[in-house]
Coordinates of N, CA and C in Angstrom, one line a residue:
M30 N -1.9 28.8 -4.6 CA -3.1 28.4 -4.3 C -3.0 28.8 -2.8
R31 N -2.1 27.8 -2.1 CA -2.1 27.8 -0.6 C -1.8 29.3 -0.2
H32 N -1.2 30.3 -1.0 CA -0.8 31.6 -0.3 C -2.3 32.5 -0.4
N33 N -2.8 32.3 -1.5 CA -3.6 33.2 -2.2 C -5.3 33.1 -1.5
E34 N -5.3 32.2 -0.5 CA -6.7 31.9 0.2 C -6.7 32.4 1.4
G35 N -5.6 33.1 1.9 CA -5.5 33.6 3.2 C -6.6 34.8 3.5
G36 N -6.9 35.4 2.4 CA -7.8 36.8 2.6 C -9.2 35.9 2.8
M37 N -9.6 34.9 2.3 CA -11.0 34.6 2.5 C -11.4 34.1 3.7
S38 N -12.9 34.5 4.3 CA -13.2 34.1 5.4 C -13.4 32.3 5.3
R39 N -13.5 31.6 6.4 CA -13.9 30.3 6.4 C -15.2 30.1 5.7
E40 N -16.0 30.5 6.1 CA -17.4 30.4 5.4 C -17.2 30.3 3.9
K41 N -16.7 31.5 3.5 CA -16.6 31.6 2.2 C -15.4 30.6 1.3
R42 N -14.6 30.3 2.1 CA -13.7 29.3 1.3 C -14.3 27.9 1.6
L43 N -15.0 27.5 2.3 CA -15.9 26.4 2.2 C -16.9 26.0 1.3
E44 N -17.5 27.1 1.0 CA -18.4 27.6 -0.3 C -17.8 27.2 -1.3
A45 N -16.6 27.8 -1.7 CA -15.6 27.7 -2.7 C -15.3 26.3 -2.8
Y46 N -14.9 25.6 -1.8 CA -14.8 24.2 -1.9 C -15.9 23.5 -2.3
D47 N -17.0 23.5 -1.8 CA -18.2 22.9 -2.1 C -18.7 23.1 -3.6
L48 N -18.6 24.4 -3.8 CA -18.7 24.4 -5.5 C -17.8 23.6 -6.2
M49 N -16.7 23.5 -6.0 CA -15.6 22.7 -7.0 C -16.0 21.5 -6.8
R50 N -16.4 21.0 -5.9 CA -16.6 19.4 -5.6 C -18.2 19.1 -6.4
C51 N -19.0 20.1 -6.1 CA -20.2 20.1 -6.9 C -20.0 20.0 -8.6
K52 N -19.5 21.0 -9.0 CA -19.2 21.0 -10.4 C -18.5 19.5 -10.9
A53 N -17.4 19.4 -10.2 CA -16.7 18.2 -10.8 C -17.6 16.8 -10.6
R54 N -18.5 16.6 -9.6 CA -19.2 15.7 -9.4 C -20.2 15.6 -11.2
L55 N -20.9 16.8 -11.1 CA -21.6 17.0 -12.2 C -21.0 16.6 -13.5
Y56 N -19.8 17.4 -14.0 CA -19.0 17.2 -14.8 C -18.9 15.6 -15.3
C57 N -18.5 14.7 -14.0 CA -18.1 13.3 -14.5 C -19.3 12.4 -14.3
N58 N -20.9 13.1 -14.1 CA -21.8 12.4 -13.8 C -21.8 11.2 -12.5
V59 N -21.2 11.9 -11.3 CA -21.2 10.9 -10.5 C -22.7 11.1 -9.7
S60 N -23.4 9.9 -9.4 CA -24.3 9.9 -8.6 C -24.3 10.3 -7.5
F61 N -25.0 11.2 -6.7 CA -24.9 11.5 -5.4 C -25.8 10.4 -4.6
D62 N -26.5 9.5 -4.9 CA -27.0 8.4 -4.1 C -27.9 9.1 -2.9
E63 N -28.8 10.0 -3.1 CA -29.6 10.5 -2.5 C -30.4 9.5 -1.6
E64 N -31.1 8.5 -2.6 CA -32.0 7.5 -1.7 C -31.0 7.0 -0.4
N65 N -29.8 6.6 -0.2 CA -29.2 6.2 0.6 C -29.6 7.3 2.0
Y66 N -29.1 8.4 1.5 CA -29.4 9.2 2.6 C -30.9 9.5 3.3
K67 N -31.8 8.8 2.5 CA -33.1 8.9 3.0 C -33.5 7.4 4.0
N68 N -32.4 6.6 4.0 CA -32.2 5.5 4.9 C -31.3 5.5 6.2
T69 N -31.7 5.7 7.0 CA -31.1 5.7 8.2 C -30.2 4.5 8.3
H70 N -30.3 3.4 8.1 CA -29.7 2.3 8.4 C -28.5 2.4 7.2
S71 N -28.5 2.4 6.2 CA -27.4 2.5 5.1 C -26.7 3.5 5.4
V72 N -27.0 4.7 5.9 CA -26.2 6.0 6.0 C -25.2 5.4 7.2
T73 N -25.7 5.0 8.4 CA -25.0 4.7 9.3 C -24.0 3.5 9.2
K74 N -24.4 2.5 8.1 CA -23.0 1.3 8.0 C -22.4 1.5 6.9
R75 N -22.8 2.7 6.2 CA -22.0 2.8 4.6 C -20.3 3.5 5.0
I76 N -19.1 2.8 5.1 CA -18.1 3.6 5.6 C -17.1 3.2 4.5
G77 N -16.7 4.1 3.6 CA -15.7 3.8 2.5 C -14.6 4.2 3.0
V78 N -13.5 3.6 3.0 CA -12.1 3.8 3.6 C -11.3 3.4 1.8
T79 N -10.6 4.4 1.5 CA -9.8 4.5 0.6 C -8.2 4.4 0.6
L80 N -7.2 3.5 0.3 CA -5.9 3.5 0.3 C -5.7 4.1 -1.2
F81 N -5.2 5.3 -1.0 CA -4.9 5.9 -2.2 C -3.3 5.9 -2.5
M82 N -2.5 5.2 -3.3 CA -1.6 4.6 -3.0 C -0.5 5.4 -4.1
R83 N 0.8 5.7 -3.9 CA 1.5 6.1 -4.7 C 2.9 5.0 -5.2
T84 N 3.2 5.4 -6.6 CA 4.4 4.3 -6.8 C 5.4 4.9 -6.9
G85 N 7.2 4.6 -6.6 CA 8.2 5.7 -6.8 C 8.3 6.4 -5.3
P86 N 8.7 7.5 -5.4 CA 9.0 8.4 -4.1 C 7.8 8.4 -3.2
R87 N 8.2 8.3 -2.0 CA 6.9 8.3 -0.7 C 6.1 7.5 -1.1
S88 N 6.1 6.0 -1.7 CA 5.1 5.1 -1.7 C 5.4 4.2 -0.5
F89 N 4.7 3.0 0.0 CA 5.1 2.2 0.8 C 5.9 1.1 0.6
K90 N 6.9 0.7 1.4 CA 7.9 -0.2 0.9 C 7.0 -1.7 0.8
N91 N 5.9 -1.9 1.5 CA 5.2 -3.1 1.5 C 3.6 -2.7 1.3
D92 N 3.4 -2.6 0.1 CA 2.1 -2.4 0.0 C 1.1 -3.5 0.4
T93 N 1.6 -4.6 0.2 CA 0.6 -5.7 0.4 C 0.4 -5.9 1.7
A94 N 1.5 -5.6 2.7 CA 1.2 -5.7 4.1 C 0.5 -4.5 4.8
V95 N 0.4 -3.3 4.1 CA -0.3 -2.0 4.7 C -1.7 -2.4 4.1
I96 N -2.2 -2.8 3.1 CA -3.2 -3.2 2.5 C -4.0 -4.2 3.7
G97 N -3.1 -5.1 3.7 CA -3.6 -6.1 4.6 C -4.1 -5.8 5.9
I98 N -3.4 -5.1 6.6 CA -3.6 -4.1 7.7 C -5.1 -3.3 7.9
F99 N -5.2 -2.9 6.7 CA -6.4 -2.1 6.8 C -7.8 -2.8 6.0
E100 N -7.5 -3.8 5.5 CA -8.7 -5.0 5.0 C -8.9 -5.5 6.3
R101 N -7.7 -6.0 7.3 CA -8.7 -6.7 8.5 C -9.5 -5.9 9.1
E102 N -8.8 -4.7 9.7 CA -9.9 -3.9 10.4 C -11.0 -3.3 9.7
C103 N -11.1 -3.0 8.3 CA -12.3 -2.7 7.7 C -13.3 -3.7 7.7
A104 N -12.9 -5.1 7.7 CA -13.8 -6.1 7.7 C -14.6 -6.4 9.1
K105 N -13.9 -6.0 10.2 CA -14.4 -6.0 11.4 C -15.7 -5.4 11.5
V106 N -15.7 -4.4 11.1 CA -17.0 -3.4 10.8 C -17.9 -3.5 9.8
D107 N -19.2 -3.6 10.3 CA -20.2 -4.0 9.3 C -20.5 -3.0 8.4
G108 N -20.6 -2.9 7.0 CA -20.9 -2.0 6.1 C -19.5 -1.3 5.7
C109 N -18.2 -1.2 6.1 CA -16.9 -0.9 5.7 C -16.5 -1.5 4.7
R110 N -16.1 -0.8 3.6 CA -15.6 -1.1 2.1 C -14.4 -0.6 2.1
L111 N -13.5 -1.4 1.5 CA -12.2 -0.9 1.6 C -11.7 -0.8 0.2
M112 N -11.2 0.2 -0.8 CA -10.9 0.3 -2.2 C -9.2 0.5 -1.9
V113 N -8.6 0.1 -2.7 CA -7.4 0.1 -3.2 C -7.3 0.9 -4.6
A114 N -6.5 2.0 -4.5 CA -6.3 2.7 -5.8 C -5.0 3.4 -6.2
Y115 N -4.6 3.5 -7.3 CA -3.1 4.4 -7.5 C -3.4 5.6 -8.3
S116 N -2.8 6.5 -7.6 CA -3.0 7.9 -8.3 C -2.5 8.4 -9.4
N117 N -1.6 7.4 -10.0 CA -1.0 7.3 -10.8 C -1.6 7.0 -12.6
N118 N -2.9 6.2 -12.2 CA -3.3 5.7 -13.5 C -4.8 5.8 -13.2
L119 N -5.5 6.8 -12.7 CA -7.0 7.4 -12.9 C -7.1 8.4 -13.9
T120 N -7.8 8.4 -14.4 CA -8.7 9.9 -15.0 C -9.0 10.7 -14.1
F121 N -9.5 11.9 -14.5 CA -9.6 12.8 -13.5 C -11.1 12.3 -12.8
C122 N -12.1 12.0 -13.9 CA -13.2 11.6 -13.2 C -13.4 10.1 -12.6
D123 N -12.1 9.3 -12.6 CA -12.2 7.9 -11.9 C -11.6 8.3 -10.5
Q124 N -11.0 9.6 -10.3 CA -10.7 10.5 -9.1 C -11.8 10.9 -8.4
V125 N -12.5 11.4 -9.5 CA -13.7 12.1 -8.6 C -14.6 11.1 -7.8
K126 N -15.0 10.0 -9.0 CA -15.7 9.0 -8.4 C -15.1 8.0 -7.3
V127 N -14.1 7.9 -7.0 CA -13.2 7.2 -6.1 C -13.5 8.0 -4.8
M128 N -13.3 9.3 -4.7 CA -13.5 10.2 -3.6 C -14.8 10.6 -3.2
S129 N -15.8 10.5 -3.9 CA -17.2 10.5 -3.9 C -17.7 9.5 -2.9
L130 N -17.0 7.9 -3.0 CA -17.3 7.0 -2.3 C -16.4 7.0 -1.2
T131 N -15.5 7.9 -0.8 CA -14.6 7.6 0.5 C -15.0 8.9 1.7
D132 N -15.1 8.1 2.8 CA -15.1 8.6 3.9 C -14.0 8.7 4.9
I133 N -13.0 7.6 4.4 CA -11.7 7.7 5.0 C -10.4 7.6 3.9
L134 N -9.9 8.8 4.0 CA -8.7 8.9 2.7 C -7.5 8.5 3.7
V135 N -6.9 7.4 3.0 CA -5.4 7.0 3.4 C -4.5 6.9 2.5
S136 N -3.3 7.7 2.9 CA -2.3 8.2 1.5 C -1.3 8.8 2.2
P137 N 0.1 8.4 1.4 CA 1.3 8.9 1.8 C 1.3 10.6 1.5
H138 N 2.1 11.2 2.0 CA 2.0 12.7 1.7 C 2.5 12.9 0.3
G139 N 1.5 13.4 -0.5 CA 1.8 13.7 -1.9 C 0.7 14.7 -2.7
A140 N 0.9 15.1 -3.8 CA 0.1 15.8 -4.6 C -1.5 15.3 -4.6
Q141 N -1.4 13.9 -4.6 CA -2.9 13.1 -4.7 C -3.7 13.3 -3.8
L142 N -3.1 13.8 -2.5 CA -3.9 14.4 -1.4 C -4.9 15.6 -1.9
T143 N -4.3 16.3 -2.6 CA -5.1 17.7 -3.0 C -6.5 17.3 -3.5
N144 N -7.1 16.2 -3.8 CA -8.0 15.7 -4.1 C -9.2 15.3 -3.1
M145 N -8.3 15.7 -1.9 CA -9.5 15.3 -0.8 C -10.8 16.0 -0.6
F146 N -10.7 17.2 -1.2 CA -12.0 18.1 -1.3 C -13.2 17.6 -2.1
L147 N -12.4 16.3 -2.7 CA -13.6 16.0 -3.6 C -14.5 14.8 -2.9
M148 N -14.3 14.4 -1.5 CA -15.0 13.9 -0.7 C -16.3 14.9 0.1
N149 N -16.9 14.1 0.4 CA -18.2 14.9 1.3 C -17.4 15.7 2.5
R150 N -18.0 16.5 2.7 CA -17.4 17.3 4.2 C -17.6 16.5 5.1
N151 N -16.7 16.8 6.1 CA -16.3 16.0 7.4 C -15.8 14.7 6.9
S152 N -15.4 14.2 6.1 CA -14.5 13.1 5.7 C -13.2 13.2 6.3
S153 N -12.6 11.8 6.5 CA -11.4 11.9 7.8 C -10.2 11.4 6.7
V154 N -9.0 12.1 7.0 CA -7.7 11.9 6.1 C -6.6 11.5 7.2
M155 N -6.2 10.4 6.6 CA -5.0 9.7 7.2 C -3.8 9.7 6.7
E156 N -2.5 10.4 6.7 CA -1.5 10.8 6.0 C -0.1 10.0 6.8
F157 N 0.7 9.8 5.7 CA 1.9 8.8 6.2 C 3.0 9.9 5.6
F158 N 4.2 9.6 6.2 CA 5.5 10.4 5.8 C 6.8 9.4 6.0
P159 N 7.9 9.6 5.0 CA 9.0 8.8 5.3 C 9.8 9.4 6.4
K160 N 10.9 8.8 6.8 CA 11.7 9.3 7.7 C 12.3 10.8 7.4
G161 N 12.4 11.7 8.5 CA 13.4 12.9 8.3 C 12.5 14.1 7.9
W162 N 11.1 13.9 7.2 CA 10.4 14.8 7.3 C 10.1 16.1 8.3
L163 N 9.6 15.6 9.5 CA 9.7 16.5 10.4 C 10.5 17.1 10.8
K164 N 11.6 17.1 10.8 CA 12.8 17.9 11.2 C 13.1 18.9 10.0
L165 N 13.2 18.3 8.8 CA 13.9 18.6 7.7 C 12.9 19.7 6.5
A166 N 11.7 19.0 6.7 CA 10.9 19.3 5.5 C 10.3 20.9 5.4
G167 N 10.5 21.5 6.4 CA 9.8 23.0 6.7 C 8.3 22.9 6.5
V168 N 7.8 24.3 6.7 CA 6.2 24.3 7.2 C 5.4 23.6 5.8
G169 N 5.8 23.4 4.6 CA 5.1 23.0 3.5 C 4.7 21.6 3.8
Q170 N 5.1 21.0 4.6 CA 4.8 19.6 5.1 C 3.3 19.4 5.5
F171 N 3.0 20.7 6.1 CA 1.5 20.7 6.9 C 0.6 21.3 5.7
V172 N 0.9 21.1 4.7 CA -0.2 21.6 3.3 C -1.5 21.1 3.6
Y173 N -1.2 19.6 3.5 CA -2.5 18.9 3.5 C -3.1 19.1 5.1
H174 N -2.8 19.3 6.0 CA -3.3 19.9 7.1 C -4.5 21.3 6.9
W175 N -3.7 21.8 6.1 CA -4.6 23.2 6.0 C -5.5 22.8 4.9
I176 N -5.2 22.3 3.8 CA -6.5 21.9 3.1 C -7.4 21.3 3.4
A177 N -7.2 20.4 4.5 CA -8.3 19.6 5.2 C -9.1 20.9 5.7
S178 N -8.7 21.5 6.7 CA -9.4 22.6 7.4 C -10.1 23.4 6.5
W179 N -9.4 24.0 5.3 CA -10.0 25.0 4.2 C -11.3 24.2 3.5
S180 N -11.4 22.8 3.4 CA -12.2 22.2 2.6 C -13.3 21.5 3.5
G181 N -13.3 21.7 4.7 CA -14.0 21.0 5.5 C -13.7 19.4 5.9
M182 N -12.6 19.2 6.0 CA -12.2 17.6 6.1 C -11.7 17.9 7.3
R183 N -11.6 16.5 7.9 CA -11.0 16.2 9.2 C -9.5 15.4 9.1
H184 N -8.5 16.3 9.4 CA -7.2 15.6 9.3 C -6.9 14.7 10.5
K185 N -6.9 13.7 10.2 CA -6.8 12.6 11.6 C -5.2 12.5 11.9
G186 N -4.7 13.4 11.7 CA -3.1 12.8 12.2 C -2.2 12.4 11.0
A187 N -0.8 12.4 11.2 CA 0.0 11.6 10.6 C 0.9 10.4 11.0
W188 N 1.4 9.4 10.6 CA 2.4 8.4 11.1 C 3.5 9.0 10.2
R189 N 4.8 9.1 11.0 CA 6.1 9.6 10.5 C 7.0 8.2 10.7
D190 N 7.3 8.0 9.5 CA 8.3 6.4 9.9 C 9.5 7.1 10.3
P191 N 9.8 6.2 11.3 CA 11.4 6.4 12.5 C 12.4 6.0 11.5
D192 N 12.2 4.7 10.8 CA 13.5 4.3 10.1 C 13.7 4.6 8.8
G193 N 14.8 4.2 8.5 CA 15.2 4.8 7.0 C 16.7 4.5 6.8
D194 N 17.3 5.3 5.7 CA 18.5 5.4 5.6 C 19.1 6.3 6.4
T195 N 20.5 6.1 6.7 CA 21.3 7.1 7.6 C 21.8 8.0 6.7
C196 N 21.8 9.4 6.9 CA 22.4 10.3 6.6 C 23.6 10.6 6.3
L197 N 24.8 10.7 5.6 CA 26.0 10.9 5.8 C 26.4 12.2 6.8
Y198 N 25.7 13.3 6.4 CA 26.0 14.4 6.9 C 25.3 14.5 8.7
G199 N 24.8 13.5 9.1 CA 24.1 13.7 10.2 C 22.7 14.2 10.1
E200 N 21.7 13.3 11.1 CA 20.3 13.4 11.0 C 19.7 14.8 10.7
D201 N 20.2 15.8 11.4 CA 19.9 17.2 11.5 C 20.3 17.9 10.4
D202 N 21.1 17.6 9.6 CA 21.5 18.5 8.5 C 20.5 18.7 7.5
R203 N 20.4 19.5 6.9 CA 19.2 20.1 5.7 C 19.7 19.6 4.5
R204 N 20.9 19.3 4.4 CA 21.3 18.5 3.4 C 20.8 17.3 3.2
C205 N 20.3 16.7 4.1 CA 19.8 15.4 4.1 C 18.5 15.1 3.3
M206 N 17.6 16.2 3.6 CA 16.4 16.2 2.9 C 16.5 15.8 1.5
S207 N 17.3 16.2 0.5 CA 17.6 15.8 -0.6 C 17.1 14.2 -0.6
M208 N 17.6 13.4 0.5 CA 17.6 11.8 0.4 C 16.4 11.5 1.0
Y209 N 15.8 12.1 1.9 CA 14.5 11.9 2.6 C 13.4 12.1 1.8
K210 N 13.6 13.1 1.1 CA 12.6 13.9 0.3 C 11.6 12.5 -0.8
H211 N 12.6 11.8 -1.2 CA 12.3 10.6 -2.0 C 12.2 9.3 -1.1
G212 N 12.0 9.6 0.0 CA 12.3 8.0 0.6 C 11.2 7.2 0.8
K213 N 10.8 5.9 1.0 CA 9.8 5.1 0.9 C 9.4 5.0 2.4
I214 N 8.0 4.5 2.6 CA 7.6 4.5 4.0 C 7.4 3.0 4.3
G215 N 7.7 2.9 5.6 CA 7.5 1.4 6.4 C 6.2 1.3 6.9
H216 N 5.9 0.4 7.5 CA 4.7 0.3 8.3 C 4.8 -0.5 9.8
N217 N 4.2 0.3 10.8 CA 3.9 -0.4 12.1 C 2.3 -1.1 12.3
E218 N 2.4 -2.4 12.2 CA 1.0 -3.2 12.1 C 0.5 -2.7 13.3
T219 N 0.9 -2.6 14.5 CA 0.1 -2.6 15.8 C -0.3 -0.9 15.7
Y220 N 0.7 0.1 15.2 CA 0.1 1.5 15.6 C -1.0 1.8 14.3
F221 N -0.7 0.9 13.0 CA -2.0 1.6 11.7 C -3.2 0.7 12.4
A222 N -3.0 -0.3 13.1 CA -4.6 -1.4 13.5 C -5.3 -0.4 14.0
E223 N -4.5 -0.2 15.3 CA -5.2 0.6 16.5 C -5.7 2.1 15.7
W224 N -4.8 2.9 15.1 CA -5.3 4.1 14.5 C -6.7 4.1 13.5
T225 N -6.3 2.8 12.5 CA -7.4 2.7 11.7 C -9.1 2.5 12.6
R226 N -9.0 1.7 13.7 CA -10.0 1.4 14.6 C -10.4 2.6 15.0
N227 N -9.9 3.7 15.8 CA -10.3 4.7 16.2 C -11.0 5.6 15.1
V228 N -10.3 5.9 13.9 CA -10.9 6.6 12.7 C -12.3 5.9 12.4
I229 N -12.1 4.7 12.0 CA -13.5 4.0 11.6 C -14.5 4.3 12.8
D230 N -14.4 3.9 14.0 CA -15.1 4.2 15.0 C -16.0 5.5 15.0
E231 N -14.9 6.5 14.8 CA -15.3 7.7 14.8 C -16.3 8.3 13.8
V232 N -16.0 7.6 12.7 CA -16.9 7.8 11.4 C -18.1 7.3 11.8
K233 N -18.2 6.2 12.2 CA -19.6 5.1 12.5 C -20.1 5.9 13.2
T234 N -19.9 6.4 14.6 CA -20.4 7.5 15.5 C -20.8 8.6 14.8
R235 N -20.4 9.5 14.1 CA -20.5 10.7 13.5 C -21.8 10.2 12.5
K236 N -21.8 9.4 11.8 CA -22.9 9.0 11.0 C -24.2 8.7 11.6
I237 N -23.9 8.1 12.7 CA -25.3 7.7 13.5 C -25.9 9.0 14.2
E238 N -24.8 9.8 14.6 CA -25.2 11.1 15.2 C -26.0 12.1 14.3
E239 N -25.4 12.2 12.8 CA -25.9 12.9 11.6 C -27.3 12.5 11.2
A240 N -27.5 11.0 11.1 CA -28.8 10.4 10.7 C -29.9 10.7 11.6
K241 N -29.4 10.8 13.2 CA -30.5 11.1 14.2 C -30.8 12.4 13.9
M242 N -29.9 13.2 13.5 CA -30.6 14.8 13.3 C -31.0 15.2 12.0
A243 N -30.9 14.0 11.1 CA -31.4 14.2 9.7 C -30.7 15.2 9.1
T244 N -29.2 15.0 9.6 CA -28.3 16.3 9.0 C -26.9 15.2 8.3
P245 N -27.1 14.8 7.2 CA -26.2 14.3 6.8 C -24.9 14.9 6.2
S246 N -23.8 14.5 6.2 CA -22.7 15.3 5.7 C -23.0 15.9 4.3
S247 N -22.5 17.1 4.2 CA -22.7 17.9 2.9 C -22.3 17.5 1.8
N248 N -22.8 16.8 0.8 CA -22.2 16.6 -0.4 C -21.5 17.6 -1.5
G249 N -21.9 19.1 -0.8 CA -21.5 19.9 -2.1 C -22.1 20.0 -3.1
C250 N -23.4 20.0 -3.2 CA -24.0 20.1 -4.6 C -25.3 20.9 -4.5
S251 N -25.1 21.8 -3.9 CA -26.3 22.9 -3.7 C -26.0 23.6 -5.2
C252 N -25.5 23.4 -6.2 CA -25.4 24.2 -7.1 C -26.5 23.7 -8.4
I253 N -27.0 22.4 -8.3 CA -27.7 21.7 -9.0 C -29.1 22.4 -9.1

């Protein structure tokens, strides 16, 4: 899939993701909450932040600490709501519903990020990596940057853990990737908090501007 999309124009690619988003929401009977879009106040204040967690490889070393950081930053913004979900115990429709309520998706690198296209267009993504990936993982590590661009999302960067196990072969040896691939991810409270504040502020500003222009983010449901 990541290769075969190359021949599509950006406009057609966005239309394709809009259609998939729409059909998934229809299938799962997800409310589009159109009444809220008619109320400028609720549009500008409603910000959904979802921590989409993993277990095992590429999970956070300390889920409680990471959740606490995002809880504190979200609590500072009126209308911000934090959800914590684990990708391994949700049905398809559970995932569609969670994503439909998400403006900011926070998640480690992994297949669960593919579901970002189920969010409304212009939603934001924050991605996290274990040690060693930048040097050794190859171009495939950027696949969620690409999917964000293809589906109309905003990839707001990635945090790469500088700490982790030491490889016996030397940090730059490609054989080390077999160890780093399944590494766990630490946290940096100061960096995470500032990053989160910046992304939330940007989303809040965008929602206000969209409300002024009466053009809320597309929910991709022109098919109904």
